mmCIF file of C-alpha atoms in Angstrom:
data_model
loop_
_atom_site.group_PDB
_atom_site.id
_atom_site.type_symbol
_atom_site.label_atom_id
_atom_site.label_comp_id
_atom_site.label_asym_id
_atom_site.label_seq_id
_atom_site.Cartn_x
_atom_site.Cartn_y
_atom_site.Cartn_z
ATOM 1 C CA UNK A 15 134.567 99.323 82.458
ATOM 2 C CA UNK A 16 130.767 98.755 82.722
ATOM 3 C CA UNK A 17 129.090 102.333 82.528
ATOM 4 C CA UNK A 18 126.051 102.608 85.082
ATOM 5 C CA UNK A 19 122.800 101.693 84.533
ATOM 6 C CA UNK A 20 120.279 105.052 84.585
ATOM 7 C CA UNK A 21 118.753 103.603 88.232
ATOM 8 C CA UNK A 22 121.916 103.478 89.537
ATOM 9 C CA UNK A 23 122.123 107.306 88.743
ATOM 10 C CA UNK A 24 119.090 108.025 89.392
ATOM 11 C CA UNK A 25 119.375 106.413 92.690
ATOM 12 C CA UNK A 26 122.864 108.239 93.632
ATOM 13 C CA UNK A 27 121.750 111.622 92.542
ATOM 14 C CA UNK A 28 118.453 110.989 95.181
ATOM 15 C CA UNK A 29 120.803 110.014 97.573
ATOM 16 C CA UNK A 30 123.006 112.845 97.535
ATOM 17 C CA UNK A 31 119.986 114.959 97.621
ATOM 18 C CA UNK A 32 118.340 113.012 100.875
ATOM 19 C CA UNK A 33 122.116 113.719 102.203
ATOM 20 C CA UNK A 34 122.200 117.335 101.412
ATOM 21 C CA UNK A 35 118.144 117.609 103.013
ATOM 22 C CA UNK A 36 119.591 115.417 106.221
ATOM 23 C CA UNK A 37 122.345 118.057 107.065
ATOM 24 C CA UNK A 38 119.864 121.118 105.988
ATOM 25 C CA UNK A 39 117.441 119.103 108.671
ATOM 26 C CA UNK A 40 120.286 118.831 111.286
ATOM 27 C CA UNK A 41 121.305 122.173 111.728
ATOM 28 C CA UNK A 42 117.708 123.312 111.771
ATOM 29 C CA UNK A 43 116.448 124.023 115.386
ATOM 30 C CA UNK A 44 116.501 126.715 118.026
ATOM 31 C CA UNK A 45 119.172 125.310 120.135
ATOM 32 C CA UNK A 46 122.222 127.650 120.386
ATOM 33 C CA UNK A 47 125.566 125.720 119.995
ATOM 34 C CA UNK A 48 128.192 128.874 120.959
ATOM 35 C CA UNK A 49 127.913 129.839 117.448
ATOM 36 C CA UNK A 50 129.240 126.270 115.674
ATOM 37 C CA UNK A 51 126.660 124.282 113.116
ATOM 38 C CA UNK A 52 124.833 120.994 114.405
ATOM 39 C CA UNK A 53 126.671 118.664 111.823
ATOM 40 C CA UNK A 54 130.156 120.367 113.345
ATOM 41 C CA UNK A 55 129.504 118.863 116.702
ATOM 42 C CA UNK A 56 128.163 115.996 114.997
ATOM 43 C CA UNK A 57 131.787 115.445 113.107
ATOM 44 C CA UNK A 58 133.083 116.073 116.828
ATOM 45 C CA UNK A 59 130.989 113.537 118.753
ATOM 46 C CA UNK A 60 132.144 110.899 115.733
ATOM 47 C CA UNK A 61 135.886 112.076 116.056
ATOM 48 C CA UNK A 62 134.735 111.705 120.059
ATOM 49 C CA UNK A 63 135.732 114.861 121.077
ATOM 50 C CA UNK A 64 135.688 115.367 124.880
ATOM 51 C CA UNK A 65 135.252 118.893 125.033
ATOM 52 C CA UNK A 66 131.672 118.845 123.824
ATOM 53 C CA UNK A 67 128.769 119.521 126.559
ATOM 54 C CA UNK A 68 126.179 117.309 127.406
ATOM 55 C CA UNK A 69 123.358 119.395 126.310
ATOM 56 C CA UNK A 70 125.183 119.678 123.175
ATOM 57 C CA UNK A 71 125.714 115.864 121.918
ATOM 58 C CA UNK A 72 121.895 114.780 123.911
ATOM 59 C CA UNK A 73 120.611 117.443 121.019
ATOM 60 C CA UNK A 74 122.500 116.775 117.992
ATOM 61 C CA UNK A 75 122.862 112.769 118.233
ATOM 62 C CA UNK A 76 119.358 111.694 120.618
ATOM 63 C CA UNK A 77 117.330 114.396 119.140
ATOM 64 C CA UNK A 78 117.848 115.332 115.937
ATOM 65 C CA UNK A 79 120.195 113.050 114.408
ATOM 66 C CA UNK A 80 117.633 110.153 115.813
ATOM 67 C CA UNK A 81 114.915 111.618 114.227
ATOM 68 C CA UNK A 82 116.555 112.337 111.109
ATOM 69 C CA UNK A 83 117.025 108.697 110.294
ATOM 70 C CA UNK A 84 113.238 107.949 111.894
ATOM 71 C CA UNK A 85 112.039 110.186 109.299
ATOM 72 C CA UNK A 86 114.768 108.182 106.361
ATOM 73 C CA UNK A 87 113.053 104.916 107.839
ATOM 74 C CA UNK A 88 109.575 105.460 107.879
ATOM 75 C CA UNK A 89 109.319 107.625 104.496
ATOM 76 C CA UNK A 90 110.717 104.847 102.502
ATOM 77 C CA UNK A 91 109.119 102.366 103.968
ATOM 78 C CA UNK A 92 105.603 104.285 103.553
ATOM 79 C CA UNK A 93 106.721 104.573 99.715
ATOM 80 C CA UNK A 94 107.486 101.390 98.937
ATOM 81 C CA UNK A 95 104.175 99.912 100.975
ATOM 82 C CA UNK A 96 101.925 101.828 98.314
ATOM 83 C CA UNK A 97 104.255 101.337 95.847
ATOM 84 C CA UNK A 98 103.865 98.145 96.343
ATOM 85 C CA UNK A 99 99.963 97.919 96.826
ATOM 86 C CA UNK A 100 99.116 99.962 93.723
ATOM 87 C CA UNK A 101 101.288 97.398 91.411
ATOM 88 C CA UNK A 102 99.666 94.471 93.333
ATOM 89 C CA UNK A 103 95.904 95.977 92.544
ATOM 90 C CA UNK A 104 96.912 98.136 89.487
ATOM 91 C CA UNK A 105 95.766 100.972 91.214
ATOM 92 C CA UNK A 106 97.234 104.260 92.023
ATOM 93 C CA UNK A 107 94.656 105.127 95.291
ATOM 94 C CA UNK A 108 95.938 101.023 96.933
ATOM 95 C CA UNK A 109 97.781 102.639 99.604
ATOM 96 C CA UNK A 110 98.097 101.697 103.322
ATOM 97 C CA UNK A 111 96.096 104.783 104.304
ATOM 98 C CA UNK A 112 93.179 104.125 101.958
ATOM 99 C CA UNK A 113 92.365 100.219 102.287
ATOM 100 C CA UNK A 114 92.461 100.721 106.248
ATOM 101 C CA UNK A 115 96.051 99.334 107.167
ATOM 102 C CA UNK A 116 96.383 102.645 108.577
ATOM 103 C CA UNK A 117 93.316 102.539 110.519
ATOM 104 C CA UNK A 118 93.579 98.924 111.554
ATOM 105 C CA UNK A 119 96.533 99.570 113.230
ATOM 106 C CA UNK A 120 95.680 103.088 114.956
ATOM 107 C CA UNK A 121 92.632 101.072 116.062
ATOM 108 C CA UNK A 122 94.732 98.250 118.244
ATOM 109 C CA UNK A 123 97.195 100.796 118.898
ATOM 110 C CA UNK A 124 94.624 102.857 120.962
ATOM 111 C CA UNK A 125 92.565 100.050 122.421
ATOM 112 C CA UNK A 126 96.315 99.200 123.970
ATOM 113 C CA UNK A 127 96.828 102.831 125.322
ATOM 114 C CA UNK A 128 93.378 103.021 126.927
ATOM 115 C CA UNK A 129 92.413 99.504 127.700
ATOM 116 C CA UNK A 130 96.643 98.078 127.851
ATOM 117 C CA UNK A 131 96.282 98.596 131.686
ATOM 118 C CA UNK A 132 93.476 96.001 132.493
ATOM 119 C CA UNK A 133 96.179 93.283 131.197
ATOM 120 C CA UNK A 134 99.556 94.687 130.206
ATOM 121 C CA UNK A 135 100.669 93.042 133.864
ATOM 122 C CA UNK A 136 99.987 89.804 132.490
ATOM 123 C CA UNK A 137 102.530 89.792 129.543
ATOM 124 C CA UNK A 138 105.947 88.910 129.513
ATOM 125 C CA UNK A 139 108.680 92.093 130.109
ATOM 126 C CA UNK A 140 109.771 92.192 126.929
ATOM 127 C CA UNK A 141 106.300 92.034 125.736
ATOM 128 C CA UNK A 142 104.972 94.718 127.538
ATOM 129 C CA UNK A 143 108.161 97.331 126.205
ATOM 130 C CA UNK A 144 106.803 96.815 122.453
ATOM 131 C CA UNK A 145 103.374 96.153 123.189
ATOM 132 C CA UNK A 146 101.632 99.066 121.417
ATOM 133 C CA UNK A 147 103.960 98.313 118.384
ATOM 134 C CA UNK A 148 102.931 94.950 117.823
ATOM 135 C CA UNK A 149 99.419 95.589 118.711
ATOM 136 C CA UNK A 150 99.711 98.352 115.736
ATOM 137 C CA UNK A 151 101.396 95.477 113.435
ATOM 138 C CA UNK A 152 98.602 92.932 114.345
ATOM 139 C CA UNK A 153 96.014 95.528 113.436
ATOM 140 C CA UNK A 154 97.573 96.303 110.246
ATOM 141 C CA UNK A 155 97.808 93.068 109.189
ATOM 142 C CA UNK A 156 94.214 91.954 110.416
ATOM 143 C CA UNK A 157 92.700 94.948 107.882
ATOM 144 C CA UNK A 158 95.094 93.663 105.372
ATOM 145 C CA UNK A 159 93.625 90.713 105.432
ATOM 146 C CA UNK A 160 89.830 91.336 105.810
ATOM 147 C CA UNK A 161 90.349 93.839 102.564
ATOM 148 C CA UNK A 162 91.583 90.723 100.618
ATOM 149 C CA UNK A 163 89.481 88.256 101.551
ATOM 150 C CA UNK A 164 86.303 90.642 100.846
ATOM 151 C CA UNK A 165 87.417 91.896 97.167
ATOM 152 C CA UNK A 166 88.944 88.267 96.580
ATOM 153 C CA UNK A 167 86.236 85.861 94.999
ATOM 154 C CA UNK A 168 87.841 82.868 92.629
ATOM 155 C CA UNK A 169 91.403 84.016 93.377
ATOM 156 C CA UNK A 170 90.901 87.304 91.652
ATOM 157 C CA UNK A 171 91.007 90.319 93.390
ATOM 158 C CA UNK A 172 88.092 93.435 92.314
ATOM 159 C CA UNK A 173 89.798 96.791 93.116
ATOM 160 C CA UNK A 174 86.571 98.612 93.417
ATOM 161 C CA UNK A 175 85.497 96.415 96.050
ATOM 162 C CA UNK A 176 89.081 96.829 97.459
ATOM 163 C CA UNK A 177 88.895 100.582 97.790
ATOM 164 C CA UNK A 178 85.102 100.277 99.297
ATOM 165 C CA UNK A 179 85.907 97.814 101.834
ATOM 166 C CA UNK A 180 88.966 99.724 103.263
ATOM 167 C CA UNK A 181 86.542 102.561 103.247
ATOM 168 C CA UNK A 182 84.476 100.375 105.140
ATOM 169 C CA UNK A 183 87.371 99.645 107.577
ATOM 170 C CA UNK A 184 88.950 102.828 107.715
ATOM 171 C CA UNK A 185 85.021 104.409 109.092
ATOM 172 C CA UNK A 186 84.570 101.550 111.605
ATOM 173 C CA UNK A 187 88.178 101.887 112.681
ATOM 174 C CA UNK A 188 88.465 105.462 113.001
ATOM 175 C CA UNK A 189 84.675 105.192 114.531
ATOM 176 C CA UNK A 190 86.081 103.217 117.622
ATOM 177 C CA UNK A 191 88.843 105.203 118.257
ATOM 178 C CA UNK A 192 86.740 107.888 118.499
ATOM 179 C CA UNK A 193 84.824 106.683 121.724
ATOM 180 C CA UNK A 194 88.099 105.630 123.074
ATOM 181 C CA UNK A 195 88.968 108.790 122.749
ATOM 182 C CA UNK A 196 86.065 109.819 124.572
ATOM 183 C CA UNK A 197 86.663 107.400 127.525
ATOM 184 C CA UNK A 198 90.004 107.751 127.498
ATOM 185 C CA UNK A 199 91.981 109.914 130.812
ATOM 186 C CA UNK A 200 94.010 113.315 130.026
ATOM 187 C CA UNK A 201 97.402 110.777 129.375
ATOM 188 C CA UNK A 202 95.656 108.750 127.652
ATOM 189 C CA UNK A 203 94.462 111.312 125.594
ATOM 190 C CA UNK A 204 97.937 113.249 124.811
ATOM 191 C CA UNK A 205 98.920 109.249 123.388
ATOM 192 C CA UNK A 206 96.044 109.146 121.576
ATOM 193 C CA UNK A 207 96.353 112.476 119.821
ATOM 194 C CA UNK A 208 99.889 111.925 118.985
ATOM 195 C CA UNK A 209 98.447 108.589 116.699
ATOM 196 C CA UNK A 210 96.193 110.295 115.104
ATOM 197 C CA UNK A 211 98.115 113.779 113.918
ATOM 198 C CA UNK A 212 101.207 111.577 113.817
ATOM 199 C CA UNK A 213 104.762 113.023 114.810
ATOM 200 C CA UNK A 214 108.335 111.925 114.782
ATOM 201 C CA UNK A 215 109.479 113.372 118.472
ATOM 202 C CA UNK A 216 109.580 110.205 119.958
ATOM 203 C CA UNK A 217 112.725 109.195 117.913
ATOM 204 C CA UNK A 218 114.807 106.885 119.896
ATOM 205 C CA UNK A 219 118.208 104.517 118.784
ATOM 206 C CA UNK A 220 116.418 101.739 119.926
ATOM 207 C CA UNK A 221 113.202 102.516 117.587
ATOM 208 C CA UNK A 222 115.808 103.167 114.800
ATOM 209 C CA UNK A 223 117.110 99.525 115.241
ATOM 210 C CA UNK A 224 113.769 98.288 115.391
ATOM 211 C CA UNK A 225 112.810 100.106 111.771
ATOM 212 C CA UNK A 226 115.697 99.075 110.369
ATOM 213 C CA UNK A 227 115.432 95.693 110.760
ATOM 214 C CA UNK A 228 111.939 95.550 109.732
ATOM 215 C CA UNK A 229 112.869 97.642 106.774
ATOM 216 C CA UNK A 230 115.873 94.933 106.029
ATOM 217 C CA UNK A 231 113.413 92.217 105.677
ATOM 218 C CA UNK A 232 110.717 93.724 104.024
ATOM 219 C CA UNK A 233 113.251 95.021 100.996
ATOM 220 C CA UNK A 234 114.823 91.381 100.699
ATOM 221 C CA UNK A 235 111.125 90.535 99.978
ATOM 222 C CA UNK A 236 110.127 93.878 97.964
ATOM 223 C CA UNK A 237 112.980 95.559 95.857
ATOM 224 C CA UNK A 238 113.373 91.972 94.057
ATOM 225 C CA UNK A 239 109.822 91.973 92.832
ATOM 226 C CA UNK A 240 109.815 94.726 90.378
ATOM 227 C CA UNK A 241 109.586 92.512 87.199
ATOM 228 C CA UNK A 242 106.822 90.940 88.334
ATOM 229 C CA UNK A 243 104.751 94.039 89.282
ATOM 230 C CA UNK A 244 105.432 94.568 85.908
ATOM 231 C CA UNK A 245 103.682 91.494 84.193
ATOM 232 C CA UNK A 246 100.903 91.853 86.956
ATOM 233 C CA UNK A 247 99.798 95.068 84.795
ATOM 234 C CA UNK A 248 99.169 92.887 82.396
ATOM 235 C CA UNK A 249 96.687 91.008 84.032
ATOM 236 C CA UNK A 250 96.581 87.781 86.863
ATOM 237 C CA UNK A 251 96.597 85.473 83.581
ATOM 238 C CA UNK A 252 98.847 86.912 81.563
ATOM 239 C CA UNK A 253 101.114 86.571 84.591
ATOM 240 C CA UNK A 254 100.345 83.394 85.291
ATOM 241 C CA UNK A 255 101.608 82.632 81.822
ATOM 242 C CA UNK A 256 104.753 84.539 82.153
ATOM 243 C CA UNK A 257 105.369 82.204 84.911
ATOM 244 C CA UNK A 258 104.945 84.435 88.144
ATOM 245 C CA UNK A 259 102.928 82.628 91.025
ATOM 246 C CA UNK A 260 100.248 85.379 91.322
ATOM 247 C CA UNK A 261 99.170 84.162 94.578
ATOM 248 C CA UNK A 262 101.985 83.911 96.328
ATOM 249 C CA UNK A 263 103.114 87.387 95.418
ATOM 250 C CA UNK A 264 99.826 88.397 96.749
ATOM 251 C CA UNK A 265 100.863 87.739 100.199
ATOM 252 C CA UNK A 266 104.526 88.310 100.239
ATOM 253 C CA UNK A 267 103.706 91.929 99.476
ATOM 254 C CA UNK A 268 100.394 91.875 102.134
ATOM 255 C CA UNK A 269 102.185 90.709 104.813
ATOM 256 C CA UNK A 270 105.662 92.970 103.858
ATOM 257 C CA UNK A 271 103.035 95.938 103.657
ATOM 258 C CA UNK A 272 101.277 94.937 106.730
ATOM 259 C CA UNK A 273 104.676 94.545 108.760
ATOM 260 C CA UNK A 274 106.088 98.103 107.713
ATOM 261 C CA UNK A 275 103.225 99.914 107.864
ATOM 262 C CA UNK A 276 101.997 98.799 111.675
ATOM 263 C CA UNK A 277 105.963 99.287 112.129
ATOM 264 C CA UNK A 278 105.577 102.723 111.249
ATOM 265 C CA UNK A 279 102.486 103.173 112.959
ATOM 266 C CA UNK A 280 103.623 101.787 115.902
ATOM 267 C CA UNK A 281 106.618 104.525 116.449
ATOM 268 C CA UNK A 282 105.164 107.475 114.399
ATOM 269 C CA UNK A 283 101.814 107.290 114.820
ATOM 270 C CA UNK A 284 98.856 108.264 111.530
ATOM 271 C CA UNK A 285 101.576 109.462 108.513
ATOM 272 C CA UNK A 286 99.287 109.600 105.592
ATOM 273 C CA UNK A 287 99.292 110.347 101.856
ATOM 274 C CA UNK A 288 103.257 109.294 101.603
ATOM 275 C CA UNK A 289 102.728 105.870 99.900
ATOM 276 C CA UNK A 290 100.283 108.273 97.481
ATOM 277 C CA UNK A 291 102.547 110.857 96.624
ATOM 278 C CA UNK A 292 106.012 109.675 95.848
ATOM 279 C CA UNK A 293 104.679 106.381 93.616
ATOM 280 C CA UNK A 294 102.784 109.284 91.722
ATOM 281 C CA UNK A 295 105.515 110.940 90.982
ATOM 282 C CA UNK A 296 107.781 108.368 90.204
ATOM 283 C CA UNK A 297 104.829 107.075 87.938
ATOM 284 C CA UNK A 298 104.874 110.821 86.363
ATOM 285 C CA UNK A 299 108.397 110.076 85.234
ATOM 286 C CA UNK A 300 109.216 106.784 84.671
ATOM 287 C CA UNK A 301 105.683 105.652 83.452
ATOM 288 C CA UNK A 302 105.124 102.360 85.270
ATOM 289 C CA UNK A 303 107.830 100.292 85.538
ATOM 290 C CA UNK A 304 108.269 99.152 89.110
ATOM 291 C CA UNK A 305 112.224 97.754 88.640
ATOM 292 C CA UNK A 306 112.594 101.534 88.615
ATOM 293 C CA UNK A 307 109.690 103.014 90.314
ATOM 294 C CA UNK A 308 110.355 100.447 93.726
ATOM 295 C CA UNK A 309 114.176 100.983 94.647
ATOM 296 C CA UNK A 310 113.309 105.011 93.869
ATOM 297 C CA UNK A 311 110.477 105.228 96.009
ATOM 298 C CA UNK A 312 112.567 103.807 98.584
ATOM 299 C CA UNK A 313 114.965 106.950 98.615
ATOM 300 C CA UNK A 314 112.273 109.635 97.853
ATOM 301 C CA UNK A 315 109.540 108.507 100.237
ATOM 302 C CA UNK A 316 112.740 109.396 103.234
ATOM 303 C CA UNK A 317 113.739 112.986 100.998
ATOM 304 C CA UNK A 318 109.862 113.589 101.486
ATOM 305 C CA UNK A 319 109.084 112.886 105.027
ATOM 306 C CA UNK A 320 112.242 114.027 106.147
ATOM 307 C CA UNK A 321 111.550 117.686 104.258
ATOM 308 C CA UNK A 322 108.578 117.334 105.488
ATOM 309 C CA UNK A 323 108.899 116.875 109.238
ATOM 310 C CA UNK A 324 111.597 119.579 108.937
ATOM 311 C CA UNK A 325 109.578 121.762 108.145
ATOM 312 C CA UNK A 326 106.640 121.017 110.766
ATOM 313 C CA UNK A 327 109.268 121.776 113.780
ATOM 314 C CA UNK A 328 110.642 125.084 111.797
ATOM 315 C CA UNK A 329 107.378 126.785 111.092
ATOM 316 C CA UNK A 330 106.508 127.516 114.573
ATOM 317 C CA UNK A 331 109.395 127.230 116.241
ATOM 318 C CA UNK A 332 109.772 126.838 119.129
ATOM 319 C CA UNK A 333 106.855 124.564 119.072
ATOM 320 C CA UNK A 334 105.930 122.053 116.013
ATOM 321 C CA UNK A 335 103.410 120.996 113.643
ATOM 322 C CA UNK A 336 102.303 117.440 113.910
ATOM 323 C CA UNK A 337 103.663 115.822 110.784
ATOM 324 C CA UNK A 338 100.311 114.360 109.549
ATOM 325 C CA UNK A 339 98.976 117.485 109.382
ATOM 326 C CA UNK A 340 101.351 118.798 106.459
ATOM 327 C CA UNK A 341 101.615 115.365 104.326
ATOM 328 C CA UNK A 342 98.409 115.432 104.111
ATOM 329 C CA UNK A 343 97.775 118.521 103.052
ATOM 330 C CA UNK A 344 100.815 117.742 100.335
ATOM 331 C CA UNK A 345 98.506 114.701 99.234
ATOM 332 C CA UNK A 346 95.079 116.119 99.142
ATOM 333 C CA UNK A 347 95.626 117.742 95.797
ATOM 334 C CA UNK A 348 97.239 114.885 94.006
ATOM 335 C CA UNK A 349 94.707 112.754 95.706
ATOM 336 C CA UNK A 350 92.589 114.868 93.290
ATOM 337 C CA UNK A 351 94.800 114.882 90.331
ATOM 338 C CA UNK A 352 94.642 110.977 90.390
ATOM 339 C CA UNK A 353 90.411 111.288 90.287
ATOM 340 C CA UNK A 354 90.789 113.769 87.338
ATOM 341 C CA UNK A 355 92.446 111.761 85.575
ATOM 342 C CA UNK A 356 90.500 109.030 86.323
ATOM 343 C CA UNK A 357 87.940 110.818 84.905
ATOM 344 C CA UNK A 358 88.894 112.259 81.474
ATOM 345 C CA UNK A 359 89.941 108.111 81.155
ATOM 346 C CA UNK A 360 86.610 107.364 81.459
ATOM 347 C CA UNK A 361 84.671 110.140 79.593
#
């Protein structure tokens, strides 16, 4: 019998972690079930159990069970996006929230909240349910694109001017939705606030479904291209000569990034710093071999955001701290650990 490979291990050990954090998650509230644990009456509403109240299964399977797996979704598909990015630029700061994929799609997202009314009529049904969504995808994807195309001259790519333009994009992004923020009505504003601090308490099936196909697709892309992250640190020729298309791996992984992160965007609003943190990590251990680094990020980028948003409605219970708030407090300080080392590599 074939013994298992260490990233098969690796992968099952994170997984029975993210398992143990989902059921620590689930029976973390204030709600008061007659003195039974959440994942009890979540056993019961699976065995379908008839004795159950209402209040009881709207609370363990809409609320938190929904928002559990929102929080699996989006943190592994916020890891693997900068994941992703940083072995595509050989940089460990290429992450959605630094070259303005972030911003790009909180941008469209808010010009549909405040300005969605003047034409929202117009648009087919179905259209109009996900409109906000795939406004936050086409922003994403439009920022995506301007990045490349302005650090791309002769089909190479200069990270520095990668970094500076999503700078660039990120200011003039953030710099609009700030005046639509000032224009915008007291609704208006509550939707726009939840963007920009970011929060999981909108957690529905049907968003769930959503995220999960997106994630499906983007992974049959992703996971597979670990190996040839791996020659890209080599270099674009070197990789050329290895025989990976260099271009064409350039915009499988722009427009896999682009799709999961306005995805994520779309439902969660402004999540930063998790597409910074777990690759670091995972880098910290495994040096930088993405066949190990990808599929891992994949299952620690959910154990983070999910112990992270855990703790934002626990803290100050009954209320809750908008999720963006504590990830990005978690990734200013390696955000600095990066530029110092950055910087003894240079001296």
């Amino acid at each position: 019998m074939k013994a298992p490979s260490k990233l098969s291990v690796y992968i099952i050990i994170s997984t029975v972690l993210l398992c143990i954090i989902a059921v620590w998650s689930l029976n973390t509230g204030v709600y008061d079930f007659g003195g039974q644990s959440a994942f009890t009456v979540l056993q019961k509403i699976m065995n379908g159990d008839q004795s159950l109240t209402m209040s009881d299964k709207y609370v363990v399977w809409d609320v938190r069970a929904a928002r559990i797996v929102m929080a699996i979704l989006i943190g592994s598909m916020l890891a693997v996006s900068g994941t992703g990015l940083q072995g595509l630029f050989r940089n460990p700061l290429a992450t959605g929230d630094l070259i303005g994929l972030t911003s790009g799609a909180t941008l469209l997202a808010a010009i549909t909240i405040v300005l969605g009314g003047y034409f929202r009529e117009f648009l087919p049904e179905a259209v109009q349910f996900s409109l906000v969504g795939i406004a936050a995808f086409i922003g994403s994807f439009i920022s995506m694109l301007l990045v490349y195309r302005i650090s791309t001259s002769g089909g190479k790519t200069n990270v520095v001017m990668m970094l500076l333009s999503g700078v660039a994009i990120t200011a003039i992004g953030f710099s609009i939705t700030g005046f639509l923020i000032y224009i915008s009505k007291d609704d208006q504003l509550r939707d726009l606030t939840f963007w920009n601090l970011g929060s999981l308490a909108a957690a529905t099936w049907t968003k769930n479904i959503i995220l999960g196909i997106v994630l499906v697709i983007s992974y049959m892309v992703l996971l597979p291209k670990g190996k040839a992250l791996n020659a890209m640190m080599l270099g674009e020729k070197d990789a050329q000569h290895l025989g990976i298309n260099v271009e064409r791996l350039k915009k499988q992984i722009i427009l896999t990034t682009a799709l999961m992160v306005g995805s994520c965007v779309a439902f969660s609003g402004t999540i930063g710093f998790v597409g910074l943190i777990v690759p670091y990590i995972l880098r910290f251990l495994f040096k930088s071999d993405y066949a190990v680094i990808l599929p891992l990020s994949a299952v620690c980028g959910s154990i983070l955001l999910l112990t992270a948003d855990t703790f934002s409605r626990s803290i100050v219970e009954p209320s809750e701290l908008p999720i963006g708030i504590l990830t990005a407090l978690m990734g200013g300080p390696v955000f600095i650990a990066i530029l110092v080392k950055f910087k003894k590599s240079l001296l």
